[in-house]
PDB file of N, CA and C in Angstrom:
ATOM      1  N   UNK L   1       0.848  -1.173   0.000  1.00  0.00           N
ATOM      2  CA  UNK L   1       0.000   0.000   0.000  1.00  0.00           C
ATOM      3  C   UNK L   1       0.892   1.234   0.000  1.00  0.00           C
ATOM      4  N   UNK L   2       0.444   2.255  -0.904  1.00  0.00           N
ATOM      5  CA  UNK L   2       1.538   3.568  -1.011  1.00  0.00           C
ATOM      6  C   UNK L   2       1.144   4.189   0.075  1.00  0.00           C
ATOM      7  N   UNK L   3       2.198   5.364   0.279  1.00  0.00           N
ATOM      8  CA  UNK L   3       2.022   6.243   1.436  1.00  0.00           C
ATOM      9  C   UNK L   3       1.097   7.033   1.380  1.00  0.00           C
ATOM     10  N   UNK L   4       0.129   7.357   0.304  1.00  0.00           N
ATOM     11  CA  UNK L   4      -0.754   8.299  -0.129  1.00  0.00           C
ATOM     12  C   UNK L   4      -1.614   7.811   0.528  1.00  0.00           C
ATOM     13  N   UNK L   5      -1.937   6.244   0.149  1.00  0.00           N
ATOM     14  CA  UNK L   5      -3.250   5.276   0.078  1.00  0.00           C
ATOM     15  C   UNK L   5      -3.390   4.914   1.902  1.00  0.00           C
ATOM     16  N   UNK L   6      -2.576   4.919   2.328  1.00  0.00           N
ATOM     17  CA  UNK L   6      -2.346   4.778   3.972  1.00  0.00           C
ATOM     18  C   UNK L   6      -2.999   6.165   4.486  1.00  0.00           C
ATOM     19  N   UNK L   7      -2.521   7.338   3.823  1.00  0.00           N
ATOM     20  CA  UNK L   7      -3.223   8.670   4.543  1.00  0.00           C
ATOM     21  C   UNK L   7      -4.732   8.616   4.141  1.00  0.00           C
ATOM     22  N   UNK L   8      -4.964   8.180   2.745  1.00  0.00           N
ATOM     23  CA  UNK L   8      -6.111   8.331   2.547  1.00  0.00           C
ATOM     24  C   UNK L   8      -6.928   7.631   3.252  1.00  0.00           C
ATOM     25  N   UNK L   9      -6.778   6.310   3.765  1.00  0.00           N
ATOM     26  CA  UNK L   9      -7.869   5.740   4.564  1.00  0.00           C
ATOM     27  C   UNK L   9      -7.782   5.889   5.757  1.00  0.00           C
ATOM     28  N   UNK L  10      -6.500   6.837   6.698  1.00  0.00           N
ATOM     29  CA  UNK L  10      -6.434   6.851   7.576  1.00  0.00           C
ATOM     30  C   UNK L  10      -7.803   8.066   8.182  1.00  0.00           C
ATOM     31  N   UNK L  11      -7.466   8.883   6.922  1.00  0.00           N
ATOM     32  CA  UNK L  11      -8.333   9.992   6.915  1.00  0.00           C
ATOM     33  C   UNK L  11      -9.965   9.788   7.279  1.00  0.00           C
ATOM     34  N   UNK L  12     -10.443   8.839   6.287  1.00  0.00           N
ATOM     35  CA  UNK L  12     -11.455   8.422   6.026  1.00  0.00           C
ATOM     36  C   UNK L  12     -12.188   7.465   7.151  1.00  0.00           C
ATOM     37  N   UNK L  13     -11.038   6.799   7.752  1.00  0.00           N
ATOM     38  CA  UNK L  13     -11.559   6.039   9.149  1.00  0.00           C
ATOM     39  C   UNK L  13     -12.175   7.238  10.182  1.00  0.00           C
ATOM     40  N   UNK L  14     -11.398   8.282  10.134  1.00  0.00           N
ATOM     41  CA  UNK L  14     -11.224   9.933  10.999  1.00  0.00           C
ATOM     42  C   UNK L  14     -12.837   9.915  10.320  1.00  0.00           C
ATOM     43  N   UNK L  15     -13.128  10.548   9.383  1.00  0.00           N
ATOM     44  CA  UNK L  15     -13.873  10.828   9.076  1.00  0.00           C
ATOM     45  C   UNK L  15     -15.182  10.047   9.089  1.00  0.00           C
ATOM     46  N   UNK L  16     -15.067   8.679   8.944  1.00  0.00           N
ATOM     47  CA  UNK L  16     -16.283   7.862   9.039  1.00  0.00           C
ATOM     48  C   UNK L  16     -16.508   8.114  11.063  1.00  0.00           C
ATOM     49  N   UNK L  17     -15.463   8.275  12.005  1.00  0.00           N
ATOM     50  CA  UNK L  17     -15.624   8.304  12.709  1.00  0.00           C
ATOM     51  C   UNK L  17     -16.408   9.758  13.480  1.00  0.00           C
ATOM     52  N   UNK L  18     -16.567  10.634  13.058  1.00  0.00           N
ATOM     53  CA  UNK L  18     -16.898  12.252  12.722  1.00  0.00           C
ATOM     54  C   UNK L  18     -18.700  12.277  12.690  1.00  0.00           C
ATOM     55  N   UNK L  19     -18.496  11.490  11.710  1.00  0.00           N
ATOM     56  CA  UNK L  19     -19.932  11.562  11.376  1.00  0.00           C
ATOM     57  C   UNK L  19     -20.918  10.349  12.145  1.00  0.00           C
ATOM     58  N   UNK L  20     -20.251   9.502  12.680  1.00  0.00           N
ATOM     59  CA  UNK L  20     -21.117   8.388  13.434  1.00  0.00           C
ATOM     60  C   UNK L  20     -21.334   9.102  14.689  1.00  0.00           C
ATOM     61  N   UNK L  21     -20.083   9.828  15.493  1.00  0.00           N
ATOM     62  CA  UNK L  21     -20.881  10.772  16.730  1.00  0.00           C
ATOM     63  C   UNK L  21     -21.314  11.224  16.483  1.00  0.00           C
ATOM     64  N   UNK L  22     -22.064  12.090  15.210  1.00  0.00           N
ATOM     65  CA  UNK L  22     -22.675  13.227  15.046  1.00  0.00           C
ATOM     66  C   UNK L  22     -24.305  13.025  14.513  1.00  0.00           C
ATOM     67  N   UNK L  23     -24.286  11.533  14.589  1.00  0.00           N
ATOM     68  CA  UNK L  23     -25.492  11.319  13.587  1.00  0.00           C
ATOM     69  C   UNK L  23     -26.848  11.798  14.540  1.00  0.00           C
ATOM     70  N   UNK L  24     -27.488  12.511  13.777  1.00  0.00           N
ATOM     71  CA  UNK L  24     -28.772  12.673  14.278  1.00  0.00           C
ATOM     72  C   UNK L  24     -28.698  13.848  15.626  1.00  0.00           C
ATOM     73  N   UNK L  25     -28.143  14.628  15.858  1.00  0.00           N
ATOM     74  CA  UNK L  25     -28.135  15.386  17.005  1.00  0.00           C
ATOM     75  C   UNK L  25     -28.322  16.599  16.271  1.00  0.00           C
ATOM     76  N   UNK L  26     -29.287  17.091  17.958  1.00  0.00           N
ATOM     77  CA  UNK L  26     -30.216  18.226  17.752  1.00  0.00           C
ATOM     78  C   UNK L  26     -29.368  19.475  17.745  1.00  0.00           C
ATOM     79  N   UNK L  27     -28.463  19.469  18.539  1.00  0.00           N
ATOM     80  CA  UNK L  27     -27.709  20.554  19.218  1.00  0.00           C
ATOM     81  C   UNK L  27     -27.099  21.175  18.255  1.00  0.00           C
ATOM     82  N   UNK L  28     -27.364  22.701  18.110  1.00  0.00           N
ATOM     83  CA  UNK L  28     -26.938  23.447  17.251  1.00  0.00           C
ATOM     84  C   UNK L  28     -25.222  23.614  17.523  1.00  0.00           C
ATOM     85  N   UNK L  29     -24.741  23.610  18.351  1.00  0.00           N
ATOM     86  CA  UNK L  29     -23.328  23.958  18.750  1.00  0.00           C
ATOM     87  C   UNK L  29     -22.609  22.509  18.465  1.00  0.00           C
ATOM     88  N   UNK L  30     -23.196  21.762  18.473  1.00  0.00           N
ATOM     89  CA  UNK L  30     -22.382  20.434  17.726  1.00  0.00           C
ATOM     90  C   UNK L  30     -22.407  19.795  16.657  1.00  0.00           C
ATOM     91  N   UNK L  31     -23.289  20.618  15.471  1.00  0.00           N
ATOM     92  CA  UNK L  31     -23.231  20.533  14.527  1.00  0.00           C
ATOM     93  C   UNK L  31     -22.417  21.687  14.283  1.00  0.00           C
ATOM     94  N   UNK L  32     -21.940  22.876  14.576  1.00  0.00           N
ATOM     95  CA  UNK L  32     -21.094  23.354  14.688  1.00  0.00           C
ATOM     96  C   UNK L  32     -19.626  23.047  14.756  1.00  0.00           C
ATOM     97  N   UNK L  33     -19.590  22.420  15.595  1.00  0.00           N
ATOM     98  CA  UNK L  33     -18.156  21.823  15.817  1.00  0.00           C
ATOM     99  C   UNK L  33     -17.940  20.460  15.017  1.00  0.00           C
ATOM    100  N   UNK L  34     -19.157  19.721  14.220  1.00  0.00           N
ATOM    101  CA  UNK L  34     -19.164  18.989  13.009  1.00  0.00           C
ATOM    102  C   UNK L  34     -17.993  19.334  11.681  1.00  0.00           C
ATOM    103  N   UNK L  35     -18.455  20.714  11.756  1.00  0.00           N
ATOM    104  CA  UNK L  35     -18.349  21.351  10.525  1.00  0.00           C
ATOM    105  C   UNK L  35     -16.882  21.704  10.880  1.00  0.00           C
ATOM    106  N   UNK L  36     -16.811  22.528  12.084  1.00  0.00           N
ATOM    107  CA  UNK L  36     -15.046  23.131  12.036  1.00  0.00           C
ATOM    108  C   UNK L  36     -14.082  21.864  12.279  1.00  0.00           C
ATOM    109  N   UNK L  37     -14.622  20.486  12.874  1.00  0.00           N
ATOM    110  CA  UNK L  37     -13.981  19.217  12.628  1.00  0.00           C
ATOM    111  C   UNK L  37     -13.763  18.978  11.384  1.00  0.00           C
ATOM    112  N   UNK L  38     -14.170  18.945  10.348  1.00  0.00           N
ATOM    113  CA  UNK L  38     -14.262  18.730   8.677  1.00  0.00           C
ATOM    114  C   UNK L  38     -13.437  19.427   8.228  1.00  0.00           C
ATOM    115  N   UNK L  39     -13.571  20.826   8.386  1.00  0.00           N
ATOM    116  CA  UNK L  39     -12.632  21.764   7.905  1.00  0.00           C
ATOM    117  C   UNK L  39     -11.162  21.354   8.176  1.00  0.00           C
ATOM    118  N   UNK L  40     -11.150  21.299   9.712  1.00  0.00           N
ATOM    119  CA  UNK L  40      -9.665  20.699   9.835  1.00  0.00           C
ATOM    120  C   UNK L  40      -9.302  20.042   9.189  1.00  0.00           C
ATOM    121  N   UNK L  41      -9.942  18.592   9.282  1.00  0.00           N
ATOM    122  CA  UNK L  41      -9.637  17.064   8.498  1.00  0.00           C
ATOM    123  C   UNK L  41      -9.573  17.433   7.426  1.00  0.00           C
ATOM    124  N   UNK L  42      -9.928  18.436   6.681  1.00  0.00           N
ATOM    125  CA  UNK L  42      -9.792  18.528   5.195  1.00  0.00           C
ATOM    126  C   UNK L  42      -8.068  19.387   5.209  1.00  0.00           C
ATOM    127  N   UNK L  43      -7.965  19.841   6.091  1.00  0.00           N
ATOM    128  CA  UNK L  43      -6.590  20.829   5.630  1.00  0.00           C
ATOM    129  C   UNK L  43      -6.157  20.219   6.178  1.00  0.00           C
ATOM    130  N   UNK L  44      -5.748  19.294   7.404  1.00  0.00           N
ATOM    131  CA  UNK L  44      -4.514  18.014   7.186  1.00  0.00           C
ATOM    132  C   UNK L  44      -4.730  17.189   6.281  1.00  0.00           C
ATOM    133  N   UNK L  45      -5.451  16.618   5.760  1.00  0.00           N
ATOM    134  CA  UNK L  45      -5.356  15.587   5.045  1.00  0.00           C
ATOM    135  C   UNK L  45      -4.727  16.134   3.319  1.00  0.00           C
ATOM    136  N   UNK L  46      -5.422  17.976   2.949  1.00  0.00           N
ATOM    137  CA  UNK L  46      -4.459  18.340   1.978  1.00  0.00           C
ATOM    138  C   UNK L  46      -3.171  18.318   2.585  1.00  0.00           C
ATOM    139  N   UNK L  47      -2.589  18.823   3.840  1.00  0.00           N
ATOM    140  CA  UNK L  47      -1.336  18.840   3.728  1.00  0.00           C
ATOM    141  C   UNK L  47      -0.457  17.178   3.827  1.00  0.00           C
ATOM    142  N   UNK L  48      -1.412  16.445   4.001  1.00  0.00           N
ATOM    143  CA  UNK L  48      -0.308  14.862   4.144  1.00  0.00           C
ATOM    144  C   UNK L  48      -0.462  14.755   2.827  1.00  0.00           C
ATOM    145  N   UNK L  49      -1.107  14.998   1.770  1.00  0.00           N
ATOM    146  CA  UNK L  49      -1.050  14.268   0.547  1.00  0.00           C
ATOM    147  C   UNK L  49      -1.914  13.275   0.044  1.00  0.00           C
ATOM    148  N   UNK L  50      -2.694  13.463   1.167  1.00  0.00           N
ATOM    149  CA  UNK L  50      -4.287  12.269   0.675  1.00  0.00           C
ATOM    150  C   UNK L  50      -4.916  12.475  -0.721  1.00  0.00           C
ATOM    151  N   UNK L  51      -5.430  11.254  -1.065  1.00  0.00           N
ATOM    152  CA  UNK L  51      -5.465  11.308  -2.467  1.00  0.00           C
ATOM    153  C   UNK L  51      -6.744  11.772  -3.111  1.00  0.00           C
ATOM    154  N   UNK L  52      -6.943  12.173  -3.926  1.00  0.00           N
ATOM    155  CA  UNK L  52      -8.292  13.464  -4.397  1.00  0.00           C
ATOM    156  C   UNK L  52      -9.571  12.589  -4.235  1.00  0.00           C
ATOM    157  N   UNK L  53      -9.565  11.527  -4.224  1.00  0.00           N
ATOM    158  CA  UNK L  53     -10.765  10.981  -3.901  1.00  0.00           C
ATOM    159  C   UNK L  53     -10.980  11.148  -2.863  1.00  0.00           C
ATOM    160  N   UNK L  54     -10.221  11.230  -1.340  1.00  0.00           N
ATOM    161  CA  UNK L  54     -10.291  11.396  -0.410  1.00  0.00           C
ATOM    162  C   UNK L  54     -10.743  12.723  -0.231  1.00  0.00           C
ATOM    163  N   UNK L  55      -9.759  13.793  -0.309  1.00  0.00           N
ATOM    164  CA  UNK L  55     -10.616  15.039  -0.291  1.00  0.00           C
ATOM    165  C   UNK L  55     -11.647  15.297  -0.590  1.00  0.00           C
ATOM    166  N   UNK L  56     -12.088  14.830  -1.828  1.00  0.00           N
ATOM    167  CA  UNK L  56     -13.548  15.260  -2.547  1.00  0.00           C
ATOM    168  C   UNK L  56     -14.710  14.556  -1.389  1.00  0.00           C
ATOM    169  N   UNK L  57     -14.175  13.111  -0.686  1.00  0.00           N
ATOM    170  CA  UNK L  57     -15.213  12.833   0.336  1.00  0.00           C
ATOM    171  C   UNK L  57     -15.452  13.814   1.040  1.00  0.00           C
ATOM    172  N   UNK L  58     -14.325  14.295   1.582  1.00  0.00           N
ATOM    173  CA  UNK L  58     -14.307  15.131   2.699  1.00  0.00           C
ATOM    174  C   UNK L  58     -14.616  17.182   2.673  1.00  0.00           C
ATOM    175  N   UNK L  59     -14.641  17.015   1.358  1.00  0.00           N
ATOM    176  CA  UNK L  59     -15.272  18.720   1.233  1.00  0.00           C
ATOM    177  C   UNK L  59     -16.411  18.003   0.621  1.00  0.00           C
ATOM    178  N   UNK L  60     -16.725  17.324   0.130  1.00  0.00           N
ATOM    179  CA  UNK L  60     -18.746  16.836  -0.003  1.00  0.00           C
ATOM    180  C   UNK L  60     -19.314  16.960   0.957  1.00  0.00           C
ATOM    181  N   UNK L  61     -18.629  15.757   2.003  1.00  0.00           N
ATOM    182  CA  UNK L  61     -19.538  16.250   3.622  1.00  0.00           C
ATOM    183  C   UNK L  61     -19.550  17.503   4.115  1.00  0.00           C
ATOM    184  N   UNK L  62     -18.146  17.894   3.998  1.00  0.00           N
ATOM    185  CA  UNK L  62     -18.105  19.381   4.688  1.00  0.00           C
ATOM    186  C   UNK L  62     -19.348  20.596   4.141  1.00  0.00           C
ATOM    187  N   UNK L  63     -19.094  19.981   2.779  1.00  0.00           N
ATOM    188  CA  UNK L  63     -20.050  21.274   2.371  1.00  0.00           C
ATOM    189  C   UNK L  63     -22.012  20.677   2.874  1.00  0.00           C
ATOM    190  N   UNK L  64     -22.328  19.209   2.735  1.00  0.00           N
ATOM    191  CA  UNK L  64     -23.026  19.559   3.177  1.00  0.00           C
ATOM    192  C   UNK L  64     -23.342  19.633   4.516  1.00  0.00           C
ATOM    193  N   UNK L  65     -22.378  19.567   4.930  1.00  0.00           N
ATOM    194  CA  UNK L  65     -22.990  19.995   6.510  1.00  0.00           C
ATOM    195  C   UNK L  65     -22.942  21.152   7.137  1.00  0.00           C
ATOM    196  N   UNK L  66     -22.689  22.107   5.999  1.00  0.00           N
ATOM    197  CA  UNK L  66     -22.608  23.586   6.325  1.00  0.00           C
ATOM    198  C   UNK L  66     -23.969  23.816   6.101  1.00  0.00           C
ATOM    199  N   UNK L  67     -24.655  23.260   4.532  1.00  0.00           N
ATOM    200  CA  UNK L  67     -25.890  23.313   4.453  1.00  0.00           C
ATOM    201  C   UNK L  67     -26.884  22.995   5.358  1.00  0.00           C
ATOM    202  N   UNK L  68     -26.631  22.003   6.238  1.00  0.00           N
ATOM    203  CA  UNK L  68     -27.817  21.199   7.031  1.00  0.00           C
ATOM    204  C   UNK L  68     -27.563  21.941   8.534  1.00  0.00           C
ATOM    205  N   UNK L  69     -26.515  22.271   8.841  1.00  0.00           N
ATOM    206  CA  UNK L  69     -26.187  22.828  10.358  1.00  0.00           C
ATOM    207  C   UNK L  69     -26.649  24.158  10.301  1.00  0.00           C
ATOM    208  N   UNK L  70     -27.221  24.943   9.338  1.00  0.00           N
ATOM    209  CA  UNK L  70     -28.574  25.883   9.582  1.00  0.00           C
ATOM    210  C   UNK L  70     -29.875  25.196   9.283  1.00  0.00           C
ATOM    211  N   UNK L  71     -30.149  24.033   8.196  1.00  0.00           N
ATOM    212  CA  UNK L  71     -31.409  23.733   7.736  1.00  0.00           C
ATOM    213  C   UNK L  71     -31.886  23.179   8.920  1.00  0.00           C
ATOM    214  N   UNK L  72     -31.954  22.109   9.744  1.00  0.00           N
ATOM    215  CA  UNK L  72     -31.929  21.555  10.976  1.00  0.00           C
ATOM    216  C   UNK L  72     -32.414  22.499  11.777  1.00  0.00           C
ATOM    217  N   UNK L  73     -34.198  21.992  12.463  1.00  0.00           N
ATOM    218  CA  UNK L  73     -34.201  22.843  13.433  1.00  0.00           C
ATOM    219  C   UNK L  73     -34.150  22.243  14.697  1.00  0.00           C
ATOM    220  N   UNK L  74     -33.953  23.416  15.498  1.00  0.00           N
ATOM    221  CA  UNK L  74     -33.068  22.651  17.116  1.00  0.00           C
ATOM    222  C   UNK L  74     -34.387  22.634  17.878  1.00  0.00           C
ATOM    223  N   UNK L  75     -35.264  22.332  17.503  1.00  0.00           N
ATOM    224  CA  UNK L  75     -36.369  22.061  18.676  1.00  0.00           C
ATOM    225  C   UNK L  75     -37.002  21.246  17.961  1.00  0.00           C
ATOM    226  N   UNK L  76     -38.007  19.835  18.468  1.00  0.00           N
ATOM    227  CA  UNK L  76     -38.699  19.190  17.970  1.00  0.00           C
ATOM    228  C   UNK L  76     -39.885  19.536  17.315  1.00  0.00           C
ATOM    229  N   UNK L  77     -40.709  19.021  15.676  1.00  0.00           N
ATOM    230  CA  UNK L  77     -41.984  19.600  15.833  1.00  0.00           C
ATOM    231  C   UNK L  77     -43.211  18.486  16.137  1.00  0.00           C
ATOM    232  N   UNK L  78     -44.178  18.758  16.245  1.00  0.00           N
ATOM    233  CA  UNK L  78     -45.214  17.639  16.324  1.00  0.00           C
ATOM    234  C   UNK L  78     -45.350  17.032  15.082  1.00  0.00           C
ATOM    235  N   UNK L  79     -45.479  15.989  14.795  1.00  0.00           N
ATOM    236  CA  UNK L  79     -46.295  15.187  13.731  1.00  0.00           C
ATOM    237  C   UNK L  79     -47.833  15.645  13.201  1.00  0.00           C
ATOM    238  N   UNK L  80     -47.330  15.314  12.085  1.00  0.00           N
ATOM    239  CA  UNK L  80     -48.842  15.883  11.425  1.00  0.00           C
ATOM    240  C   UNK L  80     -50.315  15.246  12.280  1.00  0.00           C
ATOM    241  N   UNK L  81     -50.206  14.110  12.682  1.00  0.00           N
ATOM    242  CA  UNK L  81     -51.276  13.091  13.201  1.00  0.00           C
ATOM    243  C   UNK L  81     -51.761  13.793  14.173  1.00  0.00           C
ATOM    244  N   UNK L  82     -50.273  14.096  15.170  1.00  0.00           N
ATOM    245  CA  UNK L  82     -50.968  14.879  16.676  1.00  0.00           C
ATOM    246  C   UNK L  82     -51.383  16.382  16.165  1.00  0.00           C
ATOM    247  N   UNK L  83     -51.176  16.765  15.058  1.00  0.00           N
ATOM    248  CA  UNK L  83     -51.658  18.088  14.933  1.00  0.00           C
ATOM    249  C   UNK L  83     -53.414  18.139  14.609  1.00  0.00           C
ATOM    250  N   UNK L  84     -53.320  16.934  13.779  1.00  0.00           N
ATOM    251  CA  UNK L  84     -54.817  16.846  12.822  1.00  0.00           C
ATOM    252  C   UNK L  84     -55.392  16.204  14.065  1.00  0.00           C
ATOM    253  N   UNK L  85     -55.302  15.289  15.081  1.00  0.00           N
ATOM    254  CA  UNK L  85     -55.817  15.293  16.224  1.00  0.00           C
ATOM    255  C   UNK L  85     -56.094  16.452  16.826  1.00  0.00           C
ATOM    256  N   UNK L  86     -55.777  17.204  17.401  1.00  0.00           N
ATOM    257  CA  UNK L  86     -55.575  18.238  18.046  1.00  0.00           C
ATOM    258  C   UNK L  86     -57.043  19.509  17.375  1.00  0.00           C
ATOM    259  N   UNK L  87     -56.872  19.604  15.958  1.00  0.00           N
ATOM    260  CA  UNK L  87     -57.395  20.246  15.264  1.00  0.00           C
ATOM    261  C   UNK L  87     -58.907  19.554  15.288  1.00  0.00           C
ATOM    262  N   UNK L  88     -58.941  18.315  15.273  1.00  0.00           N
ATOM    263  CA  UNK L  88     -60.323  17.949  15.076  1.00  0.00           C
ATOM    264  C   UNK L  88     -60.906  17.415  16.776  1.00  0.00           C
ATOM    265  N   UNK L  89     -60.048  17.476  17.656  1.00  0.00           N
ATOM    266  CA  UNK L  89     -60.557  17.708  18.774  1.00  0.00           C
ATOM    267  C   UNK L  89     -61.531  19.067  18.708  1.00  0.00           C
ATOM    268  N   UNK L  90     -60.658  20.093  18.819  1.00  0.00           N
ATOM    269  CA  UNK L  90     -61.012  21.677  18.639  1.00  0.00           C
ATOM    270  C   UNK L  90     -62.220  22.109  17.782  1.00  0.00           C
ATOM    271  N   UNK L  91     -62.146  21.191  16.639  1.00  0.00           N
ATOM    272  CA  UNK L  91     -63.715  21.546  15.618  1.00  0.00           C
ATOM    273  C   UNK L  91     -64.757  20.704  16.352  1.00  0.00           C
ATOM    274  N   UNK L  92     -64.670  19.348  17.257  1.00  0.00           N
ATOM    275  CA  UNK L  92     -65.500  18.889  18.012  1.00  0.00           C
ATOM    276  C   UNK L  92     -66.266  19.666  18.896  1.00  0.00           C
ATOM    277  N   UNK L  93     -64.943  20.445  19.729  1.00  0.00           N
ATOM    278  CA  UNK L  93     -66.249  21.574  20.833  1.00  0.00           C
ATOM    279  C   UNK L  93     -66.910  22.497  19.962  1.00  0.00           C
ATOM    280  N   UNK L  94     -66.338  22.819  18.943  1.00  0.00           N
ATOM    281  CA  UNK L  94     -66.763  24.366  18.523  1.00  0.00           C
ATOM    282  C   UNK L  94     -68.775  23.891  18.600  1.00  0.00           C
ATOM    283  N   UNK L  95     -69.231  25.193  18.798  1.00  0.00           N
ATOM    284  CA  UNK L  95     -70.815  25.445  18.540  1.00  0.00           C
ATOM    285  C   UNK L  95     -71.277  25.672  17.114  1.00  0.00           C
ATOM    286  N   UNK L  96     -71.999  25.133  16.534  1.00  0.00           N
ATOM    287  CA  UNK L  96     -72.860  24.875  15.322  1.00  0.00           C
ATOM    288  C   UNK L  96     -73.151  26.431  15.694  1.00  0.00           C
ATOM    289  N   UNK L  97     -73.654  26.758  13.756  1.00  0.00           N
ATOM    290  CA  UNK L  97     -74.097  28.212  14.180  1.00  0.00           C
ATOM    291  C   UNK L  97     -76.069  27.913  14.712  1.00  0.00           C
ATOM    292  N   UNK L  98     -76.417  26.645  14.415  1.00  0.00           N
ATOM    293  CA  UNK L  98     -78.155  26.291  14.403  1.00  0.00           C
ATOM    294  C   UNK L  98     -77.591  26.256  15.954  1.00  0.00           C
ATOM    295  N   UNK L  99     -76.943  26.012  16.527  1.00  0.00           N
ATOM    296  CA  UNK L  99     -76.513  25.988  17.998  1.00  0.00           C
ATOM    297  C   UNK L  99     -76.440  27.012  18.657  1.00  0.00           C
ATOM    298  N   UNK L 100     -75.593  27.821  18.569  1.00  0.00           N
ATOM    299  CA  UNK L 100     -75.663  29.255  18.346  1.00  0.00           C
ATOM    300  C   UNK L 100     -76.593  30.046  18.850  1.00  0.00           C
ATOM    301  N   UNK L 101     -78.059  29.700  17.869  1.00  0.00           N
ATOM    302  CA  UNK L 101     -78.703  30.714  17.789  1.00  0.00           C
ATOM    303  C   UNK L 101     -80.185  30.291  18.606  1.00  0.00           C
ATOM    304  N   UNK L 102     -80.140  29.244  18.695  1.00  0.00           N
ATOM    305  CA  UNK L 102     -80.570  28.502  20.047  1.00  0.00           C
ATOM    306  C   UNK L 102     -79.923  29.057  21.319  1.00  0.00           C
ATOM    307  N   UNK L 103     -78.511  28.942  21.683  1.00  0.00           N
ATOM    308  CA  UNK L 103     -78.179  29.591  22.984  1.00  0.00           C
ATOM    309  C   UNK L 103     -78.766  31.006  22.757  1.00  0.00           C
ATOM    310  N   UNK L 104     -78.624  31.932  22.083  1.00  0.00           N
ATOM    311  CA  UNK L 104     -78.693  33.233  21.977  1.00  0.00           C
ATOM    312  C   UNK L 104     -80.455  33.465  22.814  1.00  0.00           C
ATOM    313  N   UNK L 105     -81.077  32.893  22.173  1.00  0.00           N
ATOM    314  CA  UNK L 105     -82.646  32.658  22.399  1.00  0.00           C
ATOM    315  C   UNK L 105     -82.849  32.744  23.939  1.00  0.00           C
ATOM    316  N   UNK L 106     -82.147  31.950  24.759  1.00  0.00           N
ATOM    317  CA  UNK L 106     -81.963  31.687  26.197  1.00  0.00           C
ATOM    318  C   UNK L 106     -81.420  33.166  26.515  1.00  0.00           C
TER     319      UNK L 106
END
């Protein structure tokens, strides 16, 4: 194995390892530190000489995880189900207007 091919997967182990702590977390400040991790790994790995396939992994992720570490929002939302629940609870109480105009009468 050349000395290139040794950095390159050494890199890439780094990097597969990067993204397995990172999977799925909410926290805006650690997708943060996702990203300035990448950056690094990308400028050692240009300076050892890793081989362009390697880089190109590693500014693909980088870039998208610049994209997703704003798209990502940091608070959970409800599911559509509990919403349309919720909503047709709410049209359940509401008063008919023939209802309505019956109370009014009283």
């Amino acid at each position: 194995m050349r000395a290139d091919q040794t950095a390159g997967c050494r890199f890439e182990d780094e990097l597969a390892s990067l993204i397995a702590s990172m999977q799925s977390s909410r926290d805006i400040g650690k997708r943060y530190a996702l990203f300035d991790a990448l950056s690094n790994l990308e400028r050692r790995a240009q300076c050892a000489g890793a081989p362009d396939s390697t880089l190109r992994k590693i500014a693909e992720i980088r870039f998208l995880t610049g994209i997703l570490r704003e798209a990502v929002r940091p608070f959970p939302i409800a599911p559509l189900r509990t919403v349309l629940r919720a909503r047709e609870r709410v049209d359940t109480m509401r008063v008919s207007p023939a209802e309505a105009a019956d109370l009014d009468v009283l």
